[in-house]
mmCIF file of C-alpha atoms in Angstrom:
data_model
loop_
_atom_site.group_PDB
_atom_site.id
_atom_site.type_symbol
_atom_site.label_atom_id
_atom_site.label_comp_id
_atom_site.label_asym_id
_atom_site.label_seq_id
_atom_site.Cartn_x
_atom_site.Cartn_y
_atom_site.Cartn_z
ATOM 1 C CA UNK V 1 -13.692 4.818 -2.740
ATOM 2 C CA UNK V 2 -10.292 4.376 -0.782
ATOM 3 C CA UNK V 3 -8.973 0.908 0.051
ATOM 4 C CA UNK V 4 -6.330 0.391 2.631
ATOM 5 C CA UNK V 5 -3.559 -2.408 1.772
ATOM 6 C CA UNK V 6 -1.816 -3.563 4.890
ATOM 7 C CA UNK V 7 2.149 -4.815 4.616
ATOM 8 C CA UNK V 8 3.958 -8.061 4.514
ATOM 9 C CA UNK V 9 2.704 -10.801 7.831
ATOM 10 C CA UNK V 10 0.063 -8.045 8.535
ATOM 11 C CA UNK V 11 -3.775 -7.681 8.069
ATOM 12 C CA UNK V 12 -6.938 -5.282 8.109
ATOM 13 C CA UNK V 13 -7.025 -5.515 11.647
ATOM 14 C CA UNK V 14 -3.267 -3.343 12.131
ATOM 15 C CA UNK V 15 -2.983 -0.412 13.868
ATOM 16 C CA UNK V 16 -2.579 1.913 10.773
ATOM 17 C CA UNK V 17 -5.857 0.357 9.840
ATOM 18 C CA UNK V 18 -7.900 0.610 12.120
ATOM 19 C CA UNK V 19 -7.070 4.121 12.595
ATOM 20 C CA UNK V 20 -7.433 4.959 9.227
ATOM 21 C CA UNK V 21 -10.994 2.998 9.324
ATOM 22 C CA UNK V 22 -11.863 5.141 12.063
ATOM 23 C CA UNK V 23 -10.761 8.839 10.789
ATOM 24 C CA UNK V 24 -12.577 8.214 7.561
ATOM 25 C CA UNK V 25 -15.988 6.756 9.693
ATOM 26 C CA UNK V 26 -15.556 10.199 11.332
ATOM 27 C CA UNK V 27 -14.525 12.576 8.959
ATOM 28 C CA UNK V 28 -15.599 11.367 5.946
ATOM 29 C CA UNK V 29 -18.484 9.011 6.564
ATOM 30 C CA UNK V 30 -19.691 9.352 2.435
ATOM 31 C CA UNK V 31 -16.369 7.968 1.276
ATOM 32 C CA UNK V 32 -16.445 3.732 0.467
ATOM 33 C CA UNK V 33 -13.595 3.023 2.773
ATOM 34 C CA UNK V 34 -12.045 -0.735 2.860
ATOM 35 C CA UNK V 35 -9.431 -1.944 4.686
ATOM 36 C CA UNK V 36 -8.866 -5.390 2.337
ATOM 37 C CA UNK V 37 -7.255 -8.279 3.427
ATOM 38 C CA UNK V 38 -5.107 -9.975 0.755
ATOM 39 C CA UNK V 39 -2.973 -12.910 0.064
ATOM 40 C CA UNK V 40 0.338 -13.254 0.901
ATOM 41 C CA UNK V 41 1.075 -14.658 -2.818
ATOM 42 C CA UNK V 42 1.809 -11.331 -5.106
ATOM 43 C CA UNK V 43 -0.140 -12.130 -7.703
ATOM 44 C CA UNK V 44 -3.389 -13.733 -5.910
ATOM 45 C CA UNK V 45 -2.515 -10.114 -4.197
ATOM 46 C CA UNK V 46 -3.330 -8.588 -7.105
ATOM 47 C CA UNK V 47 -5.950 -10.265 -8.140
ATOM 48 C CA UNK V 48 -7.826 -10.185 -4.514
ATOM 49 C CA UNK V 49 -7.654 -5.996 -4.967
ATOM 50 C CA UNK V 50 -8.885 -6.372 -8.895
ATOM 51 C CA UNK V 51 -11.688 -8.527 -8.106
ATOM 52 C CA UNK V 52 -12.816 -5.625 -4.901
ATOM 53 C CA UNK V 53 -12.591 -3.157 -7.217
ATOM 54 C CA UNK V 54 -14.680 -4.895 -10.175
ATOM 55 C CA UNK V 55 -17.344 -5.741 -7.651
ATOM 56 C CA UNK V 56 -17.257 -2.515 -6.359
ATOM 57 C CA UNK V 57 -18.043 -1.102 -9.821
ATOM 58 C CA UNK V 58 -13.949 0.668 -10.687
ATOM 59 C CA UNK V 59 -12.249 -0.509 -13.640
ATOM 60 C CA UNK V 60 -9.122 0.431 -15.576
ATOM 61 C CA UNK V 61 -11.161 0.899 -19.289
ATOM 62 C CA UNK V 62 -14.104 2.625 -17.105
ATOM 63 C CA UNK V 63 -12.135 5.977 -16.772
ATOM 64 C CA UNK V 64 -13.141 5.927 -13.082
ATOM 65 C CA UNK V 65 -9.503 5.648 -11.403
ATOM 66 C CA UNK V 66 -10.571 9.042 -10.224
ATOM 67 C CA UNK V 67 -13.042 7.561 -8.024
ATOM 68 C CA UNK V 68 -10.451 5.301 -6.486
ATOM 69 C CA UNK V 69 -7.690 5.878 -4.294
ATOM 70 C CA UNK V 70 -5.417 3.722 -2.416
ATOM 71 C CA UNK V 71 -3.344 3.843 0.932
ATOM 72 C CA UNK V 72 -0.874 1.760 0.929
ATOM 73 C CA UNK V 73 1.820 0.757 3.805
ATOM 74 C CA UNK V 74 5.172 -1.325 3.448
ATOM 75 C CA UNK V 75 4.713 -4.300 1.122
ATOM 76 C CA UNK V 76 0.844 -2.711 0.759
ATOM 77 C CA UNK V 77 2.615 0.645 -0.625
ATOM 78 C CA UNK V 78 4.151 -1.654 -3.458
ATOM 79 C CA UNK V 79 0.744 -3.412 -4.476
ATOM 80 C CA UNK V 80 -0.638 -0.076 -4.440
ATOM 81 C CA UNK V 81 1.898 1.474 -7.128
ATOM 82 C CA UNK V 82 0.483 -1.783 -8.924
ATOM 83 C CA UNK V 83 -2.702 -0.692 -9.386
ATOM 84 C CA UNK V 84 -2.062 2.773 -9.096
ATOM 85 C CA UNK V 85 -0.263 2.144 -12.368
ATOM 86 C CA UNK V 86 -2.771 0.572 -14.058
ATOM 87 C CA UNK V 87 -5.973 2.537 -12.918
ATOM 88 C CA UNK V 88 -4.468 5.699 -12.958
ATOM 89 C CA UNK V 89 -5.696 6.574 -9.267
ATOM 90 C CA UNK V 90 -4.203 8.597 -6.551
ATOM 91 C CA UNK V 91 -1.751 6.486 -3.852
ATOM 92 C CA UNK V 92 -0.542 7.481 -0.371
ATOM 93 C CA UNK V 93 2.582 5.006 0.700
ATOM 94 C CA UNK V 94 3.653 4.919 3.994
ATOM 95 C CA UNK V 95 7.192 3.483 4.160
ATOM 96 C CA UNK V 96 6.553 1.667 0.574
ATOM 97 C CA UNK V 97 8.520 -1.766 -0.066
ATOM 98 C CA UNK V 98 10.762 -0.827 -3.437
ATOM 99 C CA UNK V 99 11.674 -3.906 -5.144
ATOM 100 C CA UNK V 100 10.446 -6.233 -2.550
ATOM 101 C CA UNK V 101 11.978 -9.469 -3.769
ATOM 102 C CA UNK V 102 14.963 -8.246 -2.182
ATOM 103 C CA UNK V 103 14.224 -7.896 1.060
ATOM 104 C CA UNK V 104 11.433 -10.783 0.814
ATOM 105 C CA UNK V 105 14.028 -12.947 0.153
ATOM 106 C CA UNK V 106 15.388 -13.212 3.404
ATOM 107 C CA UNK V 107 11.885 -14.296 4.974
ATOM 108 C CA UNK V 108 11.526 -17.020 3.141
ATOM 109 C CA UNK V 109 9.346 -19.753 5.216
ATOM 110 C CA UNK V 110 5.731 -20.555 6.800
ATOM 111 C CA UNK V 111 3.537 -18.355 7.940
ATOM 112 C CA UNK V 112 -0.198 -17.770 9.112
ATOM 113 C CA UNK V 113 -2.406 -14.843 7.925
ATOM 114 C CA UNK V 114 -4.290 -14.234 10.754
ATOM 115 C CA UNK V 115 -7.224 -12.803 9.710
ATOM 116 C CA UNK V 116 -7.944 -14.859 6.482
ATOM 117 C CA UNK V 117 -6.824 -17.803 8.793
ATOM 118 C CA UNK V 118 -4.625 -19.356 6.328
ATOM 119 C CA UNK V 119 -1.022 -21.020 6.263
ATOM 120 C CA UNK V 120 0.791 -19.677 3.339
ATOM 121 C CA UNK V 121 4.467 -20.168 2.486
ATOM 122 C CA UNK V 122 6.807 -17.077 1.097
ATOM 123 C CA UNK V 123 8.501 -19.448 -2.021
ATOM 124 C CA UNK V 124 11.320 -18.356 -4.434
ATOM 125 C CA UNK V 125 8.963 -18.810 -6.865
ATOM 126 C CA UNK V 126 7.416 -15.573 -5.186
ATOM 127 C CA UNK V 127 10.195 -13.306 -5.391
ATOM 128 C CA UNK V 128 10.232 -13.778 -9.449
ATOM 129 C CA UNK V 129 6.442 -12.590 -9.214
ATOM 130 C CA UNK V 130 7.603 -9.301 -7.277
ATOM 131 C CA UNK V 131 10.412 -8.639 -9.662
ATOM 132 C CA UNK V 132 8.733 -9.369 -12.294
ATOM 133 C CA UNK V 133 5.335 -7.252 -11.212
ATOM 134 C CA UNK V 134 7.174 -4.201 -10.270
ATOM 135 C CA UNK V 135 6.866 -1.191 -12.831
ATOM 136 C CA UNK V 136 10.079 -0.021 -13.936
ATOM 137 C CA UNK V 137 9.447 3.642 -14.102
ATOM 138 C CA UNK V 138 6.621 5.167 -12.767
ATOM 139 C CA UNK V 139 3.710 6.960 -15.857
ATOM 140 C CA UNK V 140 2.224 9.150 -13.428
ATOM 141 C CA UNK V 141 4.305 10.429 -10.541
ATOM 142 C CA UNK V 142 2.489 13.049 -9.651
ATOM 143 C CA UNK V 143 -0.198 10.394 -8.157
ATOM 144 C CA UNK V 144 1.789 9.531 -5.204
ATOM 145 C CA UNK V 145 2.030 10.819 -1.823
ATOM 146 C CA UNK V 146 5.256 9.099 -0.059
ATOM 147 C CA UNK V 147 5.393 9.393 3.467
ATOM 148 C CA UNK V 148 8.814 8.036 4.725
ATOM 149 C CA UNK V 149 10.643 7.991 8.193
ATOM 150 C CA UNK V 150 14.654 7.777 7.920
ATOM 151 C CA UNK V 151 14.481 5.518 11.036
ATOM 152 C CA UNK V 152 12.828 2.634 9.223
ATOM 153 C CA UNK V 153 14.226 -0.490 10.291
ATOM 154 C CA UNK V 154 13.546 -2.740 7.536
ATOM 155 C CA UNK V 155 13.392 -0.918 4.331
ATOM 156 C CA UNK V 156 15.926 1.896 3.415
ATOM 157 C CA UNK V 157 13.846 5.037 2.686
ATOM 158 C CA UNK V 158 16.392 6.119 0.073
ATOM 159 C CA UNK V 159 15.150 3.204 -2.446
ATOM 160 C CA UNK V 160 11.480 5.199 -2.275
ATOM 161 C CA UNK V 161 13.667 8.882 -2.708
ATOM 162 C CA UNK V 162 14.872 7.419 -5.754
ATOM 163 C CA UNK V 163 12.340 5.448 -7.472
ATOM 164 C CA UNK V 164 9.474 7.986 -6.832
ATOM 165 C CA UNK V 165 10.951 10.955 -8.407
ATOM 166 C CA UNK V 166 8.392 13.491 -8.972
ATOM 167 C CA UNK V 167 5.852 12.491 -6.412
ATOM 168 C CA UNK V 168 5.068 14.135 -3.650
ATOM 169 C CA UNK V 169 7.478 13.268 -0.944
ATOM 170 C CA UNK V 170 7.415 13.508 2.897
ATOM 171 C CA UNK V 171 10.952 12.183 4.406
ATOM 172 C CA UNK V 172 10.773 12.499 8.318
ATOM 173 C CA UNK V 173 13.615 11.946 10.516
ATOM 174 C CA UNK V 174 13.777 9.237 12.792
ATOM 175 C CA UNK V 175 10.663 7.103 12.996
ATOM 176 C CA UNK V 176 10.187 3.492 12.416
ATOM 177 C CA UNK V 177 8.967 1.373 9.465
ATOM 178 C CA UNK V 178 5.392 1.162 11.118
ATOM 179 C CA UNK V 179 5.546 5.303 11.290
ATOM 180 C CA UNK V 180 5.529 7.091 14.220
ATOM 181 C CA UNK V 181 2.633 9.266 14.372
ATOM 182 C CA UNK V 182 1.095 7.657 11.545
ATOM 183 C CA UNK V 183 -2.511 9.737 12.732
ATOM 184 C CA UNK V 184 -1.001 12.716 12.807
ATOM 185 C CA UNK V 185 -0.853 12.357 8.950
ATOM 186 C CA UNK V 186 -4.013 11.572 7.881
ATOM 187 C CA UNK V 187 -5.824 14.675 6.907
ATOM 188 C CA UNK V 188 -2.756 14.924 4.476
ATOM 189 C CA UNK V 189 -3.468 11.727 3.242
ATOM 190 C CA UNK V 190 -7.474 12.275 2.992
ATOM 191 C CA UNK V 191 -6.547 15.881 1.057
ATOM 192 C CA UNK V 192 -3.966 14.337 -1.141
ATOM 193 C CA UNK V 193 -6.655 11.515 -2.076
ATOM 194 C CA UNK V 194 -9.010 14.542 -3.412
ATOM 195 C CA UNK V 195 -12.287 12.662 -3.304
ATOM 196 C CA UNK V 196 -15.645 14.023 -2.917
#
């Protein structure tokens, strides 16, 4: 199973989504793909993507993480390191949000999750959660794909260089934080995900 987790004030129905929806309908039409819409609030984030993957039969004392991986872009990379972490599953993080309550923190306000059709407000209270949820070293590095573009406009790529030591990293020049040519890299992504 692979579930796609879309970033901050975006849903199921992005670009990178959809595309990704549509590789894996055509070249891997066997693999459980999702593209889940979650809550804004980190840990009802969390708990959204726990409660897929219970019903969906993956669980962390199961010994199935193999069965599950995750794609994960911008604030979406960072919930996928979450439960990444605790499953033990494979990750591939486009442009991944590295201690998010920093840059969160400057967005603070109302919003509208278009898809779940829901007014939500980003809260103080919210950046705690994020600092508070995100690992401090990573067990497994050798889980992670990281797929970064030095042109992103809103995160600095050289957070994820530092805090993903020992994963596999892919630093292109230029780009933007939505990733240029995101399509282009999806049969690296599929590989890296090594599911049957």
């Amino acid at each position: 199973m692979v579930v796609y987790l879309h970033g901050f004030a975006s849903s199921s129905q992005s670009e990178k989504a959809q595309q990704t929806q549509a590789y894996f309908a055509t070249h891997y039409p066997h693999i459980h793909f999702t593209a889940l819409d979650v809550p804004y609030e980190p840990d009802a984030a969390l708990a959204t993507i726990k409660q897929h993957l219970e019903q969906s039969g993956i669980t962390t004392t199961g010994g199935n993480g193999q069965q599950l991986a995750l794609i994960g872009s911008s604030l979406g990379g960072f919930l996928a390191t979450c439960i990444a972490e605790e499953y033990g599953c494979r990750a591939c993080l486009i442009n991944p949000a590295v201690a998010p309550h920093t840059v969160l923190s400057q967005h603070l306000g109302d919003y509208y999750h278009p898809v779940l059709e829901q007014a939500y407000q980003v809260t103080p209270e919210h950046m705690t959660s994020l600092k508070q949820l995100m690992p401090t070293t990573l067990q497994q590095p050798h889980n992670y794909l990281v797929l970064l573009q030095t042109g992103d406009e809103v995160l600095d790529y050289r957070l994820a260089l530092d805090y993903y030591q020992g994963a596999l990293i892919n630093v292109r020049e230029g780009g933007n934080h939505s990733y240029t040519d995101y399509q282009q890299q999806l049969s690296t992504i599929t590989e890296f995900c090594q599911l049957n």
